[in-house]
PDB file of C-alpha atoms in Angstrom:
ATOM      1  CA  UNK A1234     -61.404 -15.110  11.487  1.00  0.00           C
ATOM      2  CA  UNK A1235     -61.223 -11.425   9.769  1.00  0.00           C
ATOM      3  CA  UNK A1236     -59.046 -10.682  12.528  1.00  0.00           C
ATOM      4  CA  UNK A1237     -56.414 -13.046  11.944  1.00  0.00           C
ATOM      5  CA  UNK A1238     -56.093 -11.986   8.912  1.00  0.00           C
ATOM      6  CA  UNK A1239     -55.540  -8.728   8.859  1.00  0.00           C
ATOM      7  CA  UNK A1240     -53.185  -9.493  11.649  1.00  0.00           C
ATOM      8  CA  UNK A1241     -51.261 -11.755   8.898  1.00  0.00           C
ATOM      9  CA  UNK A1242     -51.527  -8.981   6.238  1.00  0.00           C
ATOM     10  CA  UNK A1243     -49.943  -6.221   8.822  1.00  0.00           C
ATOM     11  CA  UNK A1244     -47.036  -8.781   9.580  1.00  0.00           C
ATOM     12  CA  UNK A1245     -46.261  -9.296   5.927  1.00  0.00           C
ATOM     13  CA  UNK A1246     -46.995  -5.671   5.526  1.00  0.00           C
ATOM     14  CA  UNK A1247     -44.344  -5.078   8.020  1.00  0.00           C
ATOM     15  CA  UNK A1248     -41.596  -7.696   7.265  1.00  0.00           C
ATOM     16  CA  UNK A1249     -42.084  -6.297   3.395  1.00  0.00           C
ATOM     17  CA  UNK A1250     -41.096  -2.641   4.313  1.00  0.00           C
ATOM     18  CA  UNK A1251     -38.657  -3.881   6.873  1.00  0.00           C
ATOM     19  CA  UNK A1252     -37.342  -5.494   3.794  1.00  0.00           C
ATOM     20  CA  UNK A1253     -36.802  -2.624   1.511  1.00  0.00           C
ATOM     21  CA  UNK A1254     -35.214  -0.837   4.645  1.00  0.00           C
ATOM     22  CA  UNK A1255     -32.676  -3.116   5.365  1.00  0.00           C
ATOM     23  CA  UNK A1256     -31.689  -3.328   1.139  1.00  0.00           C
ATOM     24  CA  UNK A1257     -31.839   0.367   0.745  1.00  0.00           C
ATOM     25  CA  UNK A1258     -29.282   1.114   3.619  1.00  0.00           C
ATOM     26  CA  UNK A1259     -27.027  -1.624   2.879  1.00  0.00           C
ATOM     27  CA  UNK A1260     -26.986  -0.444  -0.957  1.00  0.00           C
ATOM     28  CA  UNK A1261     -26.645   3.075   0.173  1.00  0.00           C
ATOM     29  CA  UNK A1262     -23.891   2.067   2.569  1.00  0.00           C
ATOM     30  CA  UNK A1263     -22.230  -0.066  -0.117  1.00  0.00           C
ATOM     31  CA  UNK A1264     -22.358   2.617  -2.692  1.00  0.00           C
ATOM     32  CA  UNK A1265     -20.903   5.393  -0.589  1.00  0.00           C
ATOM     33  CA  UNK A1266     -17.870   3.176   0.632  1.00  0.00           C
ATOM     34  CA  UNK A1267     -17.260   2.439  -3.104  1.00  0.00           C
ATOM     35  CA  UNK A1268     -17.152   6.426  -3.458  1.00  0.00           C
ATOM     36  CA  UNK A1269     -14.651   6.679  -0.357  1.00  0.00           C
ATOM     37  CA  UNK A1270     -12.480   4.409  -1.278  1.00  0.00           C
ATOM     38  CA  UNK A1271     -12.176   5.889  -5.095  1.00  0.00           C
ATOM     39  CA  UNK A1272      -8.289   7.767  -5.535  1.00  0.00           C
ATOM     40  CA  UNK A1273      -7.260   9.289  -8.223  1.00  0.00           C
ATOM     41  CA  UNK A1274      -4.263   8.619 -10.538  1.00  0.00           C
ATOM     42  CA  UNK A1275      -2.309  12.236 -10.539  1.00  0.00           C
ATOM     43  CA  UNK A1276       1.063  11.343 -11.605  1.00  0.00           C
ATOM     44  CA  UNK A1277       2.512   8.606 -13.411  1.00  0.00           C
ATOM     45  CA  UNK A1278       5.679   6.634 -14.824  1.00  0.00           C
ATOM     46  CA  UNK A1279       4.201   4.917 -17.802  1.00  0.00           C
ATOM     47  CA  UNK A1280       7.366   2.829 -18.966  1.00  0.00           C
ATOM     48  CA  UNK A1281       7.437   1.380 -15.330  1.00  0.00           C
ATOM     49  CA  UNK A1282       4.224   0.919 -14.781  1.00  0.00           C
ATOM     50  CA  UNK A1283       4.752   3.517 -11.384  1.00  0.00           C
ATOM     51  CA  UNK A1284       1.588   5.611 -10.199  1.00  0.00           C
ATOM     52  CA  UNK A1285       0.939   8.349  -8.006  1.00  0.00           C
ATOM     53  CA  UNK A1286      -2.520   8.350  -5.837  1.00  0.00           C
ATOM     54  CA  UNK A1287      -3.749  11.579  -4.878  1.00  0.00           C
ATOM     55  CA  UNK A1288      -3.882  10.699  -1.036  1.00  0.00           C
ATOM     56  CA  UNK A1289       0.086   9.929  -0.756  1.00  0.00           C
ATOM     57  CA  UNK A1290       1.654  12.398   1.413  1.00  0.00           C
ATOM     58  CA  UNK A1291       3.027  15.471   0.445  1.00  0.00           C
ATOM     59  CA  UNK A1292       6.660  13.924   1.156  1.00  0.00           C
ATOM     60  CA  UNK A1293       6.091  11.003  -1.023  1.00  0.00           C
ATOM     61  CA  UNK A1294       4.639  13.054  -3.639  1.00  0.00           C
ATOM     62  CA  UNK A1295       8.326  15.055  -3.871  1.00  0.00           C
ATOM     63  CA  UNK A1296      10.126  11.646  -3.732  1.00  0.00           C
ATOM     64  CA  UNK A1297       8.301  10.444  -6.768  1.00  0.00           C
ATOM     65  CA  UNK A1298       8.471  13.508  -8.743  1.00  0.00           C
ATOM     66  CA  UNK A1299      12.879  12.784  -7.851  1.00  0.00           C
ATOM     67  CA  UNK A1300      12.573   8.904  -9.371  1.00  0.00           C
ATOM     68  CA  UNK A1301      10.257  10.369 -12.585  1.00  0.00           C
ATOM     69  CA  UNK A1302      13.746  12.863 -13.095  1.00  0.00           C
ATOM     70  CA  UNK A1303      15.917   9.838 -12.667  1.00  0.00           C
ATOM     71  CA  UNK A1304      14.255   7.735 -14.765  1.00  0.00           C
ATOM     72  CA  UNK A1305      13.929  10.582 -17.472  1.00  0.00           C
ATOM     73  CA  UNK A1306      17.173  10.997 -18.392  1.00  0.00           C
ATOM     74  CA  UNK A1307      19.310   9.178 -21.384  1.00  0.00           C
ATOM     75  CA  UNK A1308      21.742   7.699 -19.017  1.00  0.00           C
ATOM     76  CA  UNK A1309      19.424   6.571 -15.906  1.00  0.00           C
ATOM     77  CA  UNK A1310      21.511   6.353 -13.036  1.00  0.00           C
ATOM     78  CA  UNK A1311      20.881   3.142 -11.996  1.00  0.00           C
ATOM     79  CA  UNK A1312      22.354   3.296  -8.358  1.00  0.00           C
ATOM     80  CA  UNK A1313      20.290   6.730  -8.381  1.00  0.00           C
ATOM     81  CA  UNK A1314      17.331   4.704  -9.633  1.00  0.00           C
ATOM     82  CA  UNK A1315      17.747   2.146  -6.461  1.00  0.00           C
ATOM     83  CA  UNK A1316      18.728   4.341  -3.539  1.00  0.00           C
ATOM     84  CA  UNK A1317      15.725   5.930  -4.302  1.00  0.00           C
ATOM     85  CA  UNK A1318      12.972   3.520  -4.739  1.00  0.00           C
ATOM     86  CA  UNK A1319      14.394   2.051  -1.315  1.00  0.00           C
ATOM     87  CA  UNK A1320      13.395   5.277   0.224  1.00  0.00           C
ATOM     88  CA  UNK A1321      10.107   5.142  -1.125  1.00  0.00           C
ATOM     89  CA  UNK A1322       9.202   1.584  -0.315  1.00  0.00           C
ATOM     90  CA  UNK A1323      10.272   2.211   3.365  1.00  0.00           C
ATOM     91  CA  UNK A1324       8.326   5.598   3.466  1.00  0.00           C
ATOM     92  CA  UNK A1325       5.378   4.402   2.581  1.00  0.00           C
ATOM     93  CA  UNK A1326       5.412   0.351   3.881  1.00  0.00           C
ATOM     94  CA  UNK A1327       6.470   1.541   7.266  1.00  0.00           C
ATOM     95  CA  UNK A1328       4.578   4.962   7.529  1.00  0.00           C
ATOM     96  CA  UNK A1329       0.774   3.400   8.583  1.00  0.00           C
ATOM     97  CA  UNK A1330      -1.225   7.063   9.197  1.00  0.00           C
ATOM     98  CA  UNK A1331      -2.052   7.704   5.619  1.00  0.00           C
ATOM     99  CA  UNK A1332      -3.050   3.535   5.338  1.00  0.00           C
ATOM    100  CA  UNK A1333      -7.366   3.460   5.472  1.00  0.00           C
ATOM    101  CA  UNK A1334      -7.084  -0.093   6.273  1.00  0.00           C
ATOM    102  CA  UNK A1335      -5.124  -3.291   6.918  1.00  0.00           C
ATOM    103  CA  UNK A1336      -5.343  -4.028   3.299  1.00  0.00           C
ATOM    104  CA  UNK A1337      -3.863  -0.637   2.250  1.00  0.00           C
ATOM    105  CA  UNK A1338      -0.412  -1.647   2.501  1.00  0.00           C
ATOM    106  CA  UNK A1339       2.311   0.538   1.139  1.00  0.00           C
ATOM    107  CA  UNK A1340       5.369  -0.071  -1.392  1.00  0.00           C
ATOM    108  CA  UNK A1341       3.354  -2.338  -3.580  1.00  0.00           C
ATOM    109  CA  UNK A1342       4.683  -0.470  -7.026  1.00  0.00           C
ATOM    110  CA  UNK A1343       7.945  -1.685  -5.998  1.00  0.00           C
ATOM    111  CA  UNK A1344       7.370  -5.532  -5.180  1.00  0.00           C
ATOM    112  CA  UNK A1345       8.566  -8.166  -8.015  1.00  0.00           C
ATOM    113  CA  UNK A1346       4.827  -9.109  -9.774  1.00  0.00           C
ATOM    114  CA  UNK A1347       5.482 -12.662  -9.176  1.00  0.00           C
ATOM    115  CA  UNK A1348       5.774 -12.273  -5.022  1.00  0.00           C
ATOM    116  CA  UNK A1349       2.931  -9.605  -4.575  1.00  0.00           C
ATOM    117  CA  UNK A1350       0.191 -12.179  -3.405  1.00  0.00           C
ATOM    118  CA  UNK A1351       2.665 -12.994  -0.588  1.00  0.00           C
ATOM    119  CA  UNK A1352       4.212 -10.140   0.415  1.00  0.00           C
ATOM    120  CA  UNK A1353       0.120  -8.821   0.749  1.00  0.00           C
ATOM    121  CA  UNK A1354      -0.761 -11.662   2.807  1.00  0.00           C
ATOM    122  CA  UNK A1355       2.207 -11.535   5.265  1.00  0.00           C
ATOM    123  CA  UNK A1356       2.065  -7.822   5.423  1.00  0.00           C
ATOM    124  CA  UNK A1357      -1.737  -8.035   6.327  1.00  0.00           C
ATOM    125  CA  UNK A1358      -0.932 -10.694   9.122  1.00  0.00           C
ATOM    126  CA  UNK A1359       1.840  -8.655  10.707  1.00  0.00           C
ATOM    127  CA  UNK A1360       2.707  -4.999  10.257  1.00  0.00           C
ATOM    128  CA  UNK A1361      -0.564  -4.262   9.254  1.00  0.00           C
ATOM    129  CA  UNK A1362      -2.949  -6.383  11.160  1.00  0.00           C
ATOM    130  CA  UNK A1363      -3.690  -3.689  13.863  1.00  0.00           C
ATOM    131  CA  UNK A1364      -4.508  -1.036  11.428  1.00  0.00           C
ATOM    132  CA  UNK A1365      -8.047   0.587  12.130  1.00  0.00           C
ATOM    133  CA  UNK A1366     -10.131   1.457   8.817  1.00  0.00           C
ATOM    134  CA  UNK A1367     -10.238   4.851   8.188  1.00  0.00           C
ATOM    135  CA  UNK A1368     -12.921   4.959   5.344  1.00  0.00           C
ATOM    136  CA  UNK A1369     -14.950   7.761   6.801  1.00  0.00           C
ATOM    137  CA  UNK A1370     -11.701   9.584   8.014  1.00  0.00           C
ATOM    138  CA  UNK A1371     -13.287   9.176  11.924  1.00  0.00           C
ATOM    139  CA  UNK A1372     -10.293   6.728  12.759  1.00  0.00           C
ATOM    140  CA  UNK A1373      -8.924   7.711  16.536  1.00  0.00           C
ATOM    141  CA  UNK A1374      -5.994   5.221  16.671  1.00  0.00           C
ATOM    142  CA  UNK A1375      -2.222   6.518  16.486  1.00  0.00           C
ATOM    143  CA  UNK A1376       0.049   5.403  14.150  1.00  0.00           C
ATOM    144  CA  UNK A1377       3.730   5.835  12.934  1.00  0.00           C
ATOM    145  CA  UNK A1378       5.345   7.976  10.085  1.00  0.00           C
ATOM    146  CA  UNK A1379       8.500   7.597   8.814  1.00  0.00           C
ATOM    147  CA  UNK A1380      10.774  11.041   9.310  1.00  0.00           C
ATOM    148  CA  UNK A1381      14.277  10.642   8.012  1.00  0.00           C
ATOM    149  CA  UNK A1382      15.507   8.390   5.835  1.00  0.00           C
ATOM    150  CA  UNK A1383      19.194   6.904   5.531  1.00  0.00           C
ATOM    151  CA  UNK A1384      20.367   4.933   2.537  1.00  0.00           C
ATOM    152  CA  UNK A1385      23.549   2.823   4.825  1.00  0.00           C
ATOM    153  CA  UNK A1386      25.092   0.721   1.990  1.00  0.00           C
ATOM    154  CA  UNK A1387      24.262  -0.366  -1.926  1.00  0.00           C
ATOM    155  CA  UNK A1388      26.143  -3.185  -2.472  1.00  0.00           C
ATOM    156  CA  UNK A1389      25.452  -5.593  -6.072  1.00  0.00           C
ATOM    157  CA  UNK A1390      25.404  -9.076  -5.588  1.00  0.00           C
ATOM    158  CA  UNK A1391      24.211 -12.570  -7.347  1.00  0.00           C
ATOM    159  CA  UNK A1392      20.897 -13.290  -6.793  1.00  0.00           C
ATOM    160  CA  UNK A1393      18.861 -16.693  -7.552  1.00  0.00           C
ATOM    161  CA  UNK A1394      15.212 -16.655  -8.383  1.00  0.00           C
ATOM    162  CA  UNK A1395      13.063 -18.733 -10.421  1.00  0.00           C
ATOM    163  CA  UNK A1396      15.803 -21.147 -11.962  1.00  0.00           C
ATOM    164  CA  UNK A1397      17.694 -17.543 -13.047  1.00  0.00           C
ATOM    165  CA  UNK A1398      20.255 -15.791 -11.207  1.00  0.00           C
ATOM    166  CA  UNK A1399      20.530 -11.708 -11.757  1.00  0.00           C
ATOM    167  CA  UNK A1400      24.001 -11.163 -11.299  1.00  0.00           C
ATOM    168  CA  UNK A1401      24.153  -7.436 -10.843  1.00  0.00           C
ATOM    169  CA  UNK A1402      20.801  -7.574  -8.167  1.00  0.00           C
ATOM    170  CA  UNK A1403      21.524  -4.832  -5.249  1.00  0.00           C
ATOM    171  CA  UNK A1404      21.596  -5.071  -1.803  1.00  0.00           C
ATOM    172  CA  UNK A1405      20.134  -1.905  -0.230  1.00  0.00           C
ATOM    173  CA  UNK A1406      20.649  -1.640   3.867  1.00  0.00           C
ATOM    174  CA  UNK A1407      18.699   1.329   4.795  1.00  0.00           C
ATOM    175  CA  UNK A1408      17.773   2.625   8.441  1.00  0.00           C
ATOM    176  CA  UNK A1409      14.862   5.208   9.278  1.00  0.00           C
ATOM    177  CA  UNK A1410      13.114   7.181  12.136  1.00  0.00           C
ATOM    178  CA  UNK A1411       9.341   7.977  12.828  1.00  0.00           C
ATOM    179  CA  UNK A1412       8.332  11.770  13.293  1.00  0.00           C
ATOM    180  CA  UNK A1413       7.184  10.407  17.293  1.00  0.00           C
ATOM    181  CA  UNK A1414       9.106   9.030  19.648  1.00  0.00           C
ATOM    182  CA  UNK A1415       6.405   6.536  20.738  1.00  0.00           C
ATOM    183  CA  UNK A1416       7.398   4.322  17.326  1.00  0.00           C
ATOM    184  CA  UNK A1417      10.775   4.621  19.034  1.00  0.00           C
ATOM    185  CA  UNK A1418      10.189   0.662  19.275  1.00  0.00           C
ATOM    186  CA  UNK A1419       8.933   0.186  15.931  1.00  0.00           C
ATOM    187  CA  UNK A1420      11.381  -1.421  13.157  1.00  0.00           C
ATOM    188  CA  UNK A1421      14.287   1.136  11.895  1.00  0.00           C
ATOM    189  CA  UNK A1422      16.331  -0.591   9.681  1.00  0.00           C
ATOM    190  CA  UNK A1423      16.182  -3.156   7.477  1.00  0.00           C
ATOM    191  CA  UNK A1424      17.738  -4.903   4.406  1.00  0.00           C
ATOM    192  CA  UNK A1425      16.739  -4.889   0.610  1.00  0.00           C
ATOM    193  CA  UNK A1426      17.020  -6.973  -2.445  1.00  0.00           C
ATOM    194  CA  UNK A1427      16.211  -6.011  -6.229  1.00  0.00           C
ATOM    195  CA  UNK A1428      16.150  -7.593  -9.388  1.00  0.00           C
ATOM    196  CA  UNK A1429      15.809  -6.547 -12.795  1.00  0.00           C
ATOM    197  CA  UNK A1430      12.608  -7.129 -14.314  1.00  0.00           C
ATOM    198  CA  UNK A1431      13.183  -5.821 -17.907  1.00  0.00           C
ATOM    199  CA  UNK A1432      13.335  -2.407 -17.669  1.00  0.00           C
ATOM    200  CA  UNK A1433      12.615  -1.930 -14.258  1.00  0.00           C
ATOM    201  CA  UNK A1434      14.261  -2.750 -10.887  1.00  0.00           C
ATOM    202  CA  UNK A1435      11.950  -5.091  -8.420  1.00  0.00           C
ATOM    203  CA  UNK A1436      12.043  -5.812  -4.578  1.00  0.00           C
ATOM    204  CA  UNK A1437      12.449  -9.423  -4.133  1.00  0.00           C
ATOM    205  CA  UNK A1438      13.352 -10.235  -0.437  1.00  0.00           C
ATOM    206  CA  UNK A1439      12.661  -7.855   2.473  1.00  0.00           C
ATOM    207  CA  UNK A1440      14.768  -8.479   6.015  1.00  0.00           C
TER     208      UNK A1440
END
């Protein structure tokens, strides 16, 4: 009879530390992907709502530094202003190395607020669904960059949207390459629509 019990005590003994095991790695393990996955703010464009992450590429980095200029000035340019925010949604949508998961998707700052749940979801279920996580920066898989970047044609034209129409929205055809010719396949071109959104011009429709 002593036996058994001390038998039962070592078994609870051993399921109790097993316990505390188990939580402490999978707090541990919780708390340092929470530190991973922590960017910074370094730049920002506070009257349209426009940040810069401290992971972006160095290329993006320049390209936002250009739109803060534009949008700076007294006069803003707004063909400037559209040409290039095209160029930076399709640099960092289409580029997918710098992206740590499927969820990271790129060109969100430029997405009308009212369309971002979708545009997430359908991004995550196509262009994005094959993306590897790269939280611990171990991730083998190759991915595409965009290279150049051609702004084809900025045409305005009436667009309809929630009951409204925006009269002067633009049409922005833009075409692109990737820095490696495997991507050769990937998308290169595509077509844009923005709105104004007070102050701000938003993408509405990708094609």
């Amino acid at each position: 009879m002593k036996l058994k019990k001390n038998v039962k005590r070592v078994i609870i003994l051993i399921f109790i530390i097993f316990t505390i095991v188990v939580g402490a790695i999978i707090y541990f393990k919780y708390n340092d992907k929470e530190k991973v996955n922590e960017v910074k703010i370094v730049n920002e464009i506070k009257d349209y709502d426009y940040k810069l992450k401290e992971n972006k590429p160095k290329k993006y980095k320049e390209m936002f530094d250009e739109l803060k200029e534009i949008l700076s000035s007294k006069n803003i340019d707004e063909e400037a202003y559209v040409k290039k925010i095209s160029e930076m949604f399709i640099y960092d949508f289409y580029s997918l190395n710098d992206k740590v998961a499927k969820t990271d998707v790129g060109g969100v700052d430029f997405v009308y607020k009212e369309i971002i749940d979708n545009f997430l979801l359908n991004a995550e279920d196509t262009y994005y669904k094959y993306v590897e996580s790269n939280i611990y920066n171990n991730r083998k898989q190759s991915l595409p960059t965009v290279s150049e970047i051609t702004i084809e044609s900025v045409e305005k034209e009436t667009y309809a949207y929630n009951e409204q129409n925006d009269e002067m929205a633009y049409k922005v055809k833009v075409s692109w390459s990737y820095t490696d010719d495997n991507f050769s396949d990937y998308q290169k071109e595509a077509t844009l629509i923005f709105i104004h959104d007070k102050n701000k011009l938003s993408l509405v429709e990708l094609q």
